[in-house]
């Protein structure tokens, strides 16, 4: 008897839950695919830098309004938030896309190639969607259209988050990210779960990559100032040499990764990128300044690495009679996919892409500001294939380069998986 009951429960979940909407999603995705590609080409040809996405935001807002979605503009400078109320009560699921382009001059020969220029950091530069955020916007506009069509059947609400400045704003006196500001303006307050994707130029179309737990690194800036005592280069014993001390600190920092971090769990990186000290061959300077970058996965590891950097720098300096001042500026948090949510949604990824096309990604030492949403509510961020079938990832131009290229046949899976996320989450 028991054997009969279990399949019946599983079957009833499939037959009467929201997953019954999957065929309708597939049908609509196929119908609007060419429209999504057109939107993407238009956005690609008209890229805008972070916090300047005015044209892109208007295109999004006009489209959402035409679907009967409630729209708020000007969130976190240029962000757009759409709210779709479902026909039945249930959770609010957020879907996110980022809108900003980069100061890169496009070299790809496309009919919709960008020829836009801008002044960035005082320099004239080309502007290009060299990270593929144009594809994220177009896909999420398509998902809005698919879900708006079936809003009466939705057991919950959908929030469409189009944010500015994922790549960050680094102007004198201002360091911020679009997602951080969206969160500060309360965009996550009424949200139960958040989903996002990033197109990948190095992953074949039709494939999805994911990782449970910490998936992308936290990024922190490191600055160490070593104060010594200035002396004649011919009589070092009369001073305290900050150059020798700094060298020992740089070497000492390498032991954090080899001796303190559990490398079987997650990697970490500490890089000293610049050392400045001294002016002349026979003067021991008063101080040395070093700057670098720290990449860690998860808050526990981040705290450990920060603590060891401080201990090593200050104690080595002290042993030399010098003094080290360590300051660490936290930038992006680690992108952490909620393990519970990730395991719940694995079946969704497999249903959308086919089991053989879903793979676990290695941890990535680059960062993504989607992490700010995940600190508020459970979130899942996946990678979507954008490299042409049969391409060689080692020979494909990487993100942020002038030759960056995305194969548009990968979009339809993005439309389907983001829509599945919503209906499957509402079903669970
Ligand atoms: Zn990027
Ligand atoms: Zn990006």
Tab-separated table of C-alpha atoms and ligand atoms in Angstrom:
chain	number	residue	atom	x	y	z
A	1	UNK	CA	0.000	0.000	0.000
A	2	UNK	CA	2.787	2.376	0.978
A	3	UNK	CA	4.486	1.784	-2.347
A	4	UNK	CA	1.403	3.061	-4.102
A	5	UNK	CA	0.947	6.174	-1.986
A	6	UNK	CA	4.424	7.643	-2.552
A	7	UNK	CA	4.251	7.791	-6.365
A	8	UNK	CA	0.756	9.221	-6.103
A	9	UNK	CA	1.972	12.135	-3.948
A	10	UNK	CA	4.850	12.835	-6.329
A	11	UNK	CA	2.520	12.661	-9.290
A	12	UNK	CA	-0.057	14.928	-7.768
A	13	UNK	CA	2.622	17.517	-7.048
A	14	UNK	CA	3.634	17.450	-10.689
A	15	UNK	CA	0.139	17.392	-12.125
A	16	UNK	CA	-1.600	19.990	-9.991
A	17	UNK	CA	1.288	22.244	-8.931
A	18	UNK	CA	2.791	25.131	-10.830
A	19	UNK	CA	5.125	22.846	-12.793
A	20	UNK	CA	2.164	22.287	-15.099
A	21	UNK	CA	2.975	25.761	-16.394
A	22	UNK	CA	6.299	24.549	-17.851
A	23	UNK	CA	4.890	23.595	-21.304
A	24	UNK	CA	3.222	27.005	-21.571
A	25	UNK	CA	6.540	28.665	-20.636
A	26	UNK	CA	8.395	26.650	-23.293
A	27	UNK	CA	5.839	27.622	-25.924
A	28	UNK	CA	5.953	31.350	-25.110
A	29	UNK	CA	9.770	31.328	-24.875
A	30	UNK	CA	10.008	29.943	-28.411
A	31	UNK	CA	7.504	32.523	-29.663
A	32	UNK	CA	9.324	35.548	-28.235
A	33	UNK	CA	12.937	34.383	-28.760
A	34	UNK	CA	13.481	36.525	-31.873
A	35	UNK	CA	12.037	39.585	-30.111
A	36	UNK	CA	14.454	39.075	-27.200
A	37	UNK	CA	17.356	38.896	-29.671
A	38	UNK	CA	16.199	42.174	-31.262
A	39	UNK	CA	16.047	43.893	-27.840
A	40	UNK	CA	19.496	42.628	-27.022
A	41	UNK	CA	20.960	43.950	-30.293
A	42	UNK	CA	19.434	47.366	-29.665
A	43	UNK	CA	20.847	47.475	-26.114
A	44	UNK	CA	24.198	46.164	-27.340
A	45	UNK	CA	24.430	48.959	-29.896
A	46	UNK	CA	23.524	51.562	-27.246
A	47	UNK	CA	25.588	50.632	-24.188
A	48	UNK	CA	25.670	52.878	-21.120
A	49	UNK	CA	28.169	52.983	-18.259
A	50	UNK	CA	27.197	52.341	-14.610
A	51	UNK	CA	24.619	54.751	-13.136
A	52	UNK	CA	24.082	56.261	-16.609
A	53	UNK	CA	21.730	53.568	-17.985
A	54	UNK	CA	18.974	56.060	-18.824
A	55	UNK	CA	18.044	54.838	-22.294
A	56	UNK	CA	18.182	51.185	-21.234
A	57	UNK	CA	16.035	51.890	-18.161
A	58	UNK	CA	13.393	53.668	-20.255
A	59	UNK	CA	13.210	50.770	-22.705
A	60	UNK	CA	12.679	48.371	-19.781
A	61	UNK	CA	10.100	50.553	-18.004
A	62	UNK	CA	8.077	51.071	-21.220
A	63	UNK	CA	8.062	47.329	-21.877
A	64	UNK	CA	7.030	46.368	-18.328
A	65	UNK	CA	4.225	48.946	-18.367
A	66	UNK	CA	2.954	47.586	-21.695
A	67	UNK	CA	2.584	44.209	-19.922
A	68	UNK	CA	0.518	45.696	-17.089
A	69	UNK	CA	3.376	45.349	-14.588
A	70	UNK	CA	3.624	47.971	-11.831
A	71	UNK	CA	6.849	49.955	-12.410
A	72	UNK	CA	9.107	52.030	-10.146
A	73	UNK	CA	11.856	53.999	-11.865
A	74	UNK	CA	14.903	55.803	-10.530
A	75	UNK	CA	15.656	53.185	-7.864
A	76	UNK	CA	19.349	53.362	-6.913
A	77	UNK	CA	19.917	56.133	-9.501
A	78	UNK	CA	18.781	54.468	-12.763
A	79	UNK	CA	17.342	51.132	-11.592
A	80	UNK	CA	13.901	49.856	-12.582
A	81	UNK	CA	11.739	47.585	-10.432
A	82	UNK	CA	8.688	45.796	-11.821
A	83	UNK	CA	6.074	44.150	-9.610
A	84	UNK	CA	3.738	41.496	-10.986
A	85	UNK	CA	0.965	40.448	-8.627
A	86	UNK	CA	-0.050	36.836	-9.145
A	87	UNK	CA	-3.657	35.636	-9.261
A	88	UNK	CA	-3.230	33.543	-6.098
A	89	UNK	CA	-1.508	34.346	-2.798
A	90	UNK	CA	2.044	33.103	-2.291
A	91	UNK	CA	5.683	34.141	-1.932
A	92	UNK	CA	7.383	37.015	-3.756
A	93	UNK	CA	10.162	35.819	-6.036
A	94	UNK	CA	12.740	38.326	-7.284
A	95	UNK	CA	14.594	38.010	-10.590
A	96	UNK	CA	17.536	40.270	-11.260
A	97	UNK	CA	19.342	41.660	-14.307
A	98	UNK	CA	22.175	44.204	-14.413
A	99	UNK	CA	22.172	46.957	-17.055
A	100	UNK	CA	25.666	48.498	-17.165
A	101	UNK	CA	28.327	48.357	-19.875
A	102	UNK	CA	32.107	48.838	-19.600
A	103	UNK	CA	34.740	51.323	-20.805
A	104	UNK	CA	35.961	48.940	-23.546
A	105	UNK	CA	36.161	49.662	-27.293
A	106	UNK	CA	34.388	46.936	-29.262
A	107	UNK	CA	36.441	45.136	-31.918
A	108	UNK	CA	33.897	42.470	-32.905
A	109	UNK	CA	32.577	42.927	-36.432
A	110	UNK	CA	28.808	42.845	-35.907
A	111	UNK	CA	26.004	44.714	-37.667
A	112	UNK	CA	24.979	45.953	-34.190
A	113	UNK	CA	28.515	46.698	-33.001
A	114	UNK	CA	28.825	49.527	-30.470
A	115	UNK	CA	30.452	52.732	-31.694
A	116	UNK	CA	29.563	54.674	-28.529
A	117	UNK	CA	32.222	56.590	-26.649
A	118	UNK	CA	32.358	58.237	-23.240
A	119	UNK	CA	34.741	59.993	-20.889
A	120	UNK	CA	35.777	57.630	-18.121
A	121	UNK	CA	38.294	58.627	-15.417
A	122	UNK	CA	39.186	61.643	-17.545
A	123	UNK	CA	39.945	59.537	-20.621
A	124	UNK	CA	37.963	59.128	-23.830
A	125	UNK	CA	37.028	55.474	-24.314
A	126	UNK	CA	34.703	53.240	-26.268
A	127	UNK	CA	31.717	51.797	-24.378
A	128	UNK	CA	30.782	48.157	-24.841
A	129	UNK	CA	28.610	45.478	-23.295
A	130	UNK	CA	31.783	43.468	-22.762
A	131	UNK	CA	30.355	41.455	-19.851
A	132	UNK	CA	27.039	40.529	-21.518
A	133	UNK	CA	24.709	42.499	-19.264
A	134	UNK	CA	22.768	43.443	-22.436
A	135	UNK	CA	21.772	39.776	-22.693
A	136	UNK	CA	20.642	39.718	-19.038
A	137	UNK	CA	18.348	42.709	-19.609
A	138	UNK	CA	16.826	41.286	-22.804
A	139	UNK	CA	16.270	37.857	-21.217
A	140	UNK	CA	14.587	39.326	-18.130
A	141	UNK	CA	12.356	41.542	-20.319
A	142	UNK	CA	11.332	38.316	-22.088
A	143	UNK	CA	10.697	36.491	-18.802
A	144	UNK	CA	8.472	39.393	-17.717
A	145	UNK	CA	6.433	38.914	-20.882
A	146	UNK	CA	6.116	35.146	-20.357
A	147	UNK	CA	5.055	35.461	-16.704
A	148	UNK	CA	2.722	38.425	-17.259
A	149	UNK	CA	0.797	36.209	-19.702
A	150	UNK	CA	0.160	33.639	-16.974
A	151	UNK	CA	-0.226	35.937	-13.978
A	152	UNK	CA	-3.707	34.615	-13.085
A	153	UNK	CA	-2.215	31.156	-12.558
A	154	UNK	CA	0.777	32.337	-10.467
A	155	UNK	CA	0.686	31.383	-6.773
A	156	UNK	CA	2.630	34.419	-5.647
A	157	UNK	CA	4.225	37.604	-6.944
A	158	UNK	CA	7.252	38.369	-9.074
A	159	UNK	CA	9.651	41.263	-8.613
A	160	UNK	CA	11.781	42.172	-11.624
A	161	UNK	CA	14.959	43.937	-10.522
A	162	UNK	CA	16.897	45.793	-13.224
A	163	UNK	CA	19.875	47.304	-11.432
A	164	UNK	CA	22.588	49.723	-12.520
A	165	UNK	CA	26.346	49.610	-11.971
A	166	UNK	CA	27.116	45.947	-11.266
A	167	UNK	CA	30.738	46.624	-12.226
A	168	UNK	CA	30.913	49.227	-9.456
A	169	UNK	CA	31.362	52.976	-9.245
A	170	UNK	CA	34.897	53.992	-8.289
A	171	UNK	CA	34.934	57.762	-8.312
A	172	UNK	CA	36.805	60.019	-5.903
A	173	UNK	CA	34.968	59.694	-2.602
A	174	UNK	CA	32.429	57.165	-3.948
A	175	UNK	CA	32.810	53.392	-4.025
A	176	UNK	CA	29.547	51.569	-4.510
A	177	UNK	CA	27.667	48.940	-6.473
A	178	UNK	CA	24.207	48.941	-7.970
A	179	UNK	CA	23.010	45.940	-5.955
A	180	UNK	CA	24.216	47.438	-2.670
A	181	UNK	CA	22.274	50.597	-3.319
A	182	UNK	CA	19.159	48.706	-4.459
A	183	UNK	CA	19.253	46.801	-1.145
A	184	UNK	CA	19.709	50.046	0.811
A	185	UNK	CA	16.607	51.394	-0.923
A	186	UNK	CA	14.614	48.416	0.371
A	187	UNK	CA	14.209	46.384	-2.794
A	188	UNK	CA	14.620	43.074	-0.932
A	189	UNK	CA	12.303	43.843	1.989
A	190	UNK	CA	9.231	41.982	0.673
A	191	UNK	CA	11.170	39.294	-1.245
A	192	UNK	CA	11.306	35.604	-0.226
A	193	UNK	CA	13.971	34.388	-2.663
A	194	UNK	CA	16.092	35.897	-5.425
A	195	UNK	CA	17.423	34.370	-8.649
A	196	UNK	CA	19.884	35.652	-11.215
A	197	UNK	CA	22.039	34.459	-14.076
A	198	UNK	CA	25.234	35.491	-15.817
A	199	UNK	CA	25.884	34.688	-19.443
A	200	UNK	CA	29.243	32.995	-19.957
A	201	UNK	CA	31.355	33.430	-23.096
A	202	UNK	CA	33.350	30.334	-22.123
A	203	UNK	CA	30.403	27.955	-21.610
A	204	UNK	CA	28.642	26.291	-24.523
A	205	UNK	CA	25.065	27.349	-25.293
A	206	UNK	CA	22.507	25.020	-23.738
A	207	UNK	CA	24.581	24.451	-20.613
A	208	UNK	CA	24.097	25.731	-17.071
A	209	UNK	CA	26.740	25.972	-14.347
A	210	UNK	CA	26.016	26.349	-10.645
A	211	UNK	CA	27.702	25.944	-7.283
A	212	UNK	CA	26.105	25.508	-3.866
A	213	UNK	CA	27.503	27.661	-1.039
A	214	UNK	CA	30.281	30.219	-1.692
A	215	UNK	CA	30.576	30.387	-5.492
A	216	UNK	CA	32.338	33.664	-6.217
A	217	UNK	CA	34.878	35.463	-4.097
A	218	UNK	CA	34.595	38.389	-1.746
A	219	UNK	CA	36.911	41.197	-2.837
A	220	UNK	CA	38.698	43.390	-0.330
A	221	UNK	CA	41.372	46.025	-0.830
A	222	UNK	CA	44.454	45.767	1.350
A	223	UNK	CA	46.763	48.585	2.384
A	224	UNK	CA	49.783	48.196	4.659
A	225	UNK	CA	51.994	51.093	5.711
A	226	UNK	CA	55.266	50.127	7.380
A	227	UNK	CA	56.750	52.919	9.471
A	228	UNK	CA	60.517	52.729	10.160
A	229	UNK	CA	63.167	55.260	11.057
A	230	UNK	CA	64.984	57.033	8.266
A	231	UNK	CA	68.760	56.558	8.044
A	232	UNK	CA	71.780	56.887	5.766
A	233	UNK	CA	72.001	53.895	3.461
A	234	UNK	CA	75.608	53.408	4.599
A	235	UNK	CA	74.653	53.021	8.278
A	236	UNK	CA	71.418	51.019	8.484
A	237	UNK	CA	72.051	50.227	12.155
A	238	UNK	CA	71.231	53.815	12.987
A	239	UNK	CA	67.629	53.485	11.736
A	240	UNK	CA	64.816	50.952	11.236
A	241	UNK	CA	64.578	49.787	7.609
A	242	UNK	CA	60.951	49.563	6.405
A	243	UNK	CA	62.031	48.076	3.047
A	244	UNK	CA	63.566	44.939	4.590
A	245	UNK	CA	60.569	44.697	6.947
A	246	UNK	CA	58.111	45.018	4.061
A	247	UNK	CA	59.880	42.252	2.143
A	248	UNK	CA	59.478	39.954	5.149
A	249	UNK	CA	55.805	40.878	5.401
A	250	UNK	CA	55.174	40.094	1.718
A	251	UNK	CA	56.801	36.695	2.180
A	252	UNK	CA	54.994	36.148	5.486
A	253	UNK	CA	51.611	36.796	3.845
A	254	UNK	CA	52.187	33.803	1.544
A	255	UNK	CA	51.977	31.480	4.551
A	256	UNK	CA	48.309	32.403	5.101
A	257	UNK	CA	47.302	30.381	2.073
A	258	UNK	CA	49.796	27.588	2.568
A	259	UNK	CA	49.473	27.205	6.380
A	260	UNK	CA	46.279	28.835	7.715
A	261	UNK	CA	43.543	28.354	5.100
A	262	UNK	CA	41.908	24.947	4.778
A	263	UNK	CA	42.558	24.585	1.057
A	264	UNK	CA	40.455	21.417	0.871
A	265	UNK	CA	37.347	23.555	1.449
A	266	UNK	CA	37.859	26.743	-0.524
A	267	UNK	CA	40.761	28.592	-2.095
A	268	UNK	CA	41.793	32.128	-1.157
A	269	UNK	CA	44.097	34.722	-2.679
A	270	UNK	CA	46.268	37.441	-1.142
A	271	UNK	CA	48.088	39.512	-3.766
A	272	UNK	CA	50.361	42.472	-3.055
A	273	UNK	CA	50.076	44.516	-6.236
A	274	UNK	CA	52.270	47.528	-5.503
A	275	UNK	CA	55.077	48.544	-3.136
A	276	UNK	CA	56.198	52.132	-2.834
A	277	UNK	CA	59.062	53.347	-0.680
A	278	UNK	CA	62.281	55.289	-0.936
A	279	UNK	CA	63.693	57.836	-3.373
A	280	UNK	CA	67.465	57.340	-3.626
A	281	UNK	CA	70.036	54.514	-3.525
A	282	UNK	CA	71.675	55.667	-0.273
A	283	UNK	CA	68.667	56.699	1.812
A	284	UNK	CA	66.690	54.256	3.940
A	285	UNK	CA	63.202	55.729	3.813
A	286	UNK	CA	60.884	56.439	6.700
A	287	UNK	CA	57.994	54.371	5.375
A	288	UNK	CA	56.836	51.880	2.757
A	289	UNK	CA	53.316	51.610	1.426
A	290	UNK	CA	51.901	48.400	-0.025
A	291	UNK	CA	48.540	47.765	-1.645
A	292	UNK	CA	46.907	44.540	-2.708
A	293	UNK	CA	43.757	42.518	-3.176
A	294	UNK	CA	42.204	39.754	-1.052
A	295	UNK	CA	39.816	37.092	-2.450
A	296	UNK	CA	37.971	34.808	-0.047
A	297	UNK	CA	34.928	32.514	-0.029
A	298	UNK	CA	32.435	32.927	2.799
A	299	UNK	CA	32.490	35.145	5.877
A	300	UNK	CA	34.348	32.689	8.117
A	301	UNK	CA	37.276	32.344	5.745
A	302	UNK	CA	37.267	36.085	5.117
A	303	UNK	CA	37.557	36.805	8.855
A	304	UNK	CA	40.402	34.289	9.200
A	305	UNK	CA	42.414	35.745	6.308
A	306	UNK	CA	41.919	39.322	7.537
A	307	UNK	CA	43.029	38.360	11.047
A	308	UNK	CA	46.175	36.565	9.811
A	309	UNK	CA	47.163	39.484	7.546
A	310	UNK	CA	46.956	41.856	10.493
A	311	UNK	CA	48.837	39.517	12.851
A	312	UNK	CA	51.630	38.780	10.379
A	313	UNK	CA	52.148	42.401	9.300
A	314	UNK	CA	52.044	43.943	12.774
A	315	UNK	CA	54.156	41.264	14.464
A	316	UNK	CA	56.854	41.124	11.777
A	317	UNK	CA	57.048	44.921	11.918
A	318	UNK	CA	57.247	44.863	15.703
A	319	UNK	CA	60.048	42.291	15.674
A	320	UNK	CA	62.058	44.714	13.510
A	321	UNK	CA	61.316	47.721	15.695
A	322	UNK	CA	59.007	49.100	13.027
A	323	UNK	CA	55.240	49.581	13.060
A	324	UNK	CA	52.715	48.322	10.504
A	325	UNK	CA	49.366	49.952	9.927
A	326	UNK	CA	46.965	47.556	8.213
A	327	UNK	CA	43.731	48.684	6.660
A	328	UNK	CA	41.316	46.471	4.770
A	329	UNK	CA	38.424	47.896	2.776
A	330	UNK	CA	35.603	45.451	2.133
A	331	UNK	CA	34.260	45.691	-1.417
A	332	UNK	CA	32.075	42.871	-2.798
A	333	UNK	CA	30.923	40.163	-0.359
A	334	UNK	CA	31.246	36.537	-1.454
A	335	UNK	CA	28.462	35.296	-3.741
A	336	UNK	CA	26.942	32.543	-1.615
A	337	UNK	CA	24.234	30.352	-3.107
A	338	UNK	CA	21.943	29.246	-0.286
A	339	UNK	CA	22.590	25.465	-0.009
A	340	UNK	CA	18.970	24.710	0.854
A	341	UNK	CA	17.568	26.726	-2.038
A	342	UNK	CA	20.209	25.363	-4.426
A	343	UNK	CA	19.377	21.738	-3.658
A	344	UNK	CA	15.655	22.487	-3.961
A	345	UNK	CA	16.135	24.102	-7.372
A	346	UNK	CA	18.528	21.532	-8.854
A	347	UNK	CA	15.602	19.637	-10.387
A	348	UNK	CA	14.496	22.915	-11.991
A	349	UNK	CA	17.909	23.419	-13.627
A	350	UNK	CA	17.835	19.835	-14.885
A	351	UNK	CA	14.293	20.177	-16.200
A	352	UNK	CA	15.231	23.321	-18.124
A	353	UNK	CA	18.592	22.263	-19.573
A	354	UNK	CA	18.555	18.457	-19.378
A	355	UNK	CA	20.493	16.652	-16.670
A	356	UNK	CA	23.576	16.168	-18.862
A	357	UNK	CA	23.831	19.928	-19.456
A	358	UNK	CA	23.965	20.994	-15.805
A	359	UNK	CA	27.399	21.037	-14.206
A	360	UNK	CA	28.922	22.135	-10.906
A	361	UNK	CA	31.220	25.121	-11.436
A	362	UNK	CA	34.562	25.467	-9.664
A	363	UNK	CA	34.793	28.453	-7.281
A	364	UNK	CA	35.517	31.684	-9.167
A	365	UNK	CA	37.931	34.241	-7.681
A	366	UNK	CA	36.148	37.075	-9.528
A	367	UNK	CA	33.231	38.829	-7.820
A	368	UNK	CA	29.602	39.667	-8.552
A	369	UNK	CA	27.431	42.189	-6.725
A	370	UNK	CA	24.482	39.745	-6.713
A	371	UNK	CA	26.055	38.851	-3.344
A	372	UNK	CA	24.430	41.922	-1.763
A	373	UNK	CA	20.950	40.489	-2.442
A	374	UNK	CA	22.001	37.088	-1.087
A	375	UNK	CA	23.025	38.647	2.213
A	376	UNK	CA	19.386	39.728	2.643
A	377	UNK	CA	17.437	36.700	1.388
A	378	UNK	CA	18.216	33.185	0.072
A	379	UNK	CA	19.467	33.498	-3.485
A	380	UNK	CA	20.726	31.399	-6.365
A	381	UNK	CA	22.980	32.721	-9.108
A	382	UNK	CA	23.771	30.509	-12.113
A	383	UNK	CA	25.950	30.642	-15.216
A	384	UNK	CA	24.276	30.396	-18.635
A	385	UNK	CA	26.112	29.158	-21.733
A	386	UNK	CA	26.809	31.822	-24.368
A	387	UNK	CA	29.654	30.236	-26.384
A	388	UNK	CA	28.807	28.773	-29.778
A	389	UNK	CA	28.376	24.973	-29.862
A	390	UNK	CA	31.685	23.205	-30.314
A	391	UNK	CA	33.712	26.345	-29.427
A	392	UNK	CA	36.998	26.078	-27.530
A	393	UNK	CA	36.737	27.966	-24.204
A	394	UNK	CA	40.536	28.410	-24.066
A	395	UNK	CA	40.453	30.252	-27.401
A	396	UNK	CA	37.260	32.258	-26.780
A	397	UNK	CA	37.798	35.922	-25.828
A	398	UNK	CA	37.030	36.433	-22.171
A	399	UNK	CA	34.652	38.889	-20.508
A	400	UNK	CA	35.780	42.552	-20.315
A	401	UNK	CA	37.818	42.299	-23.565
A	402	UNK	CA	37.201	44.059	-26.937
A	403	UNK	CA	36.585	40.709	-28.703
A	404	UNK	CA	33.999	39.416	-26.189
A	405	UNK	CA	31.208	37.671	-28.095
A	406	UNK	CA	27.969	35.936	-27.122
A	407	UNK	CA	26.018	33.410	-29.209
A	408	UNK	CA	22.367	34.451	-29.114
A	409	UNK	CA	21.046	30.894	-29.430
A	410	UNK	CA	21.773	30.568	-25.701
A	411	UNK	CA	19.058	33.058	-24.683
A	412	UNK	CA	16.076	30.718	-24.926
A	413	UNK	CA	17.390	28.539	-22.099
A	414	UNK	CA	17.738	31.711	-20.015
A	415	UNK	CA	14.088	32.583	-20.669
A	416	UNK	CA	12.972	29.099	-19.701
A	417	UNK	CA	15.107	28.603	-16.600
A	418	UNK	CA	14.297	32.010	-15.077
A	419	UNK	CA	10.568	31.420	-15.638
A	420	UNK	CA	10.845	27.882	-14.233
A	421	UNK	CA	12.560	29.303	-11.120
A	422	UNK	CA	9.483	31.372	-10.394
A	423	UNK	CA	6.792	28.750	-10.917
A	424	UNK	CA	8.801	25.943	-9.285
A	425	UNK	CA	9.663	28.052	-6.243
A	426	UNK	CA	5.993	28.973	-5.813
A	427	UNK	CA	5.174	25.281	-6.011
A	428	UNK	CA	7.555	24.260	-3.189
B	1	LIG	ZN1	31.868	42.025	-15.599
B	2	LIG	ZN1	29.013	40.816	-15.372
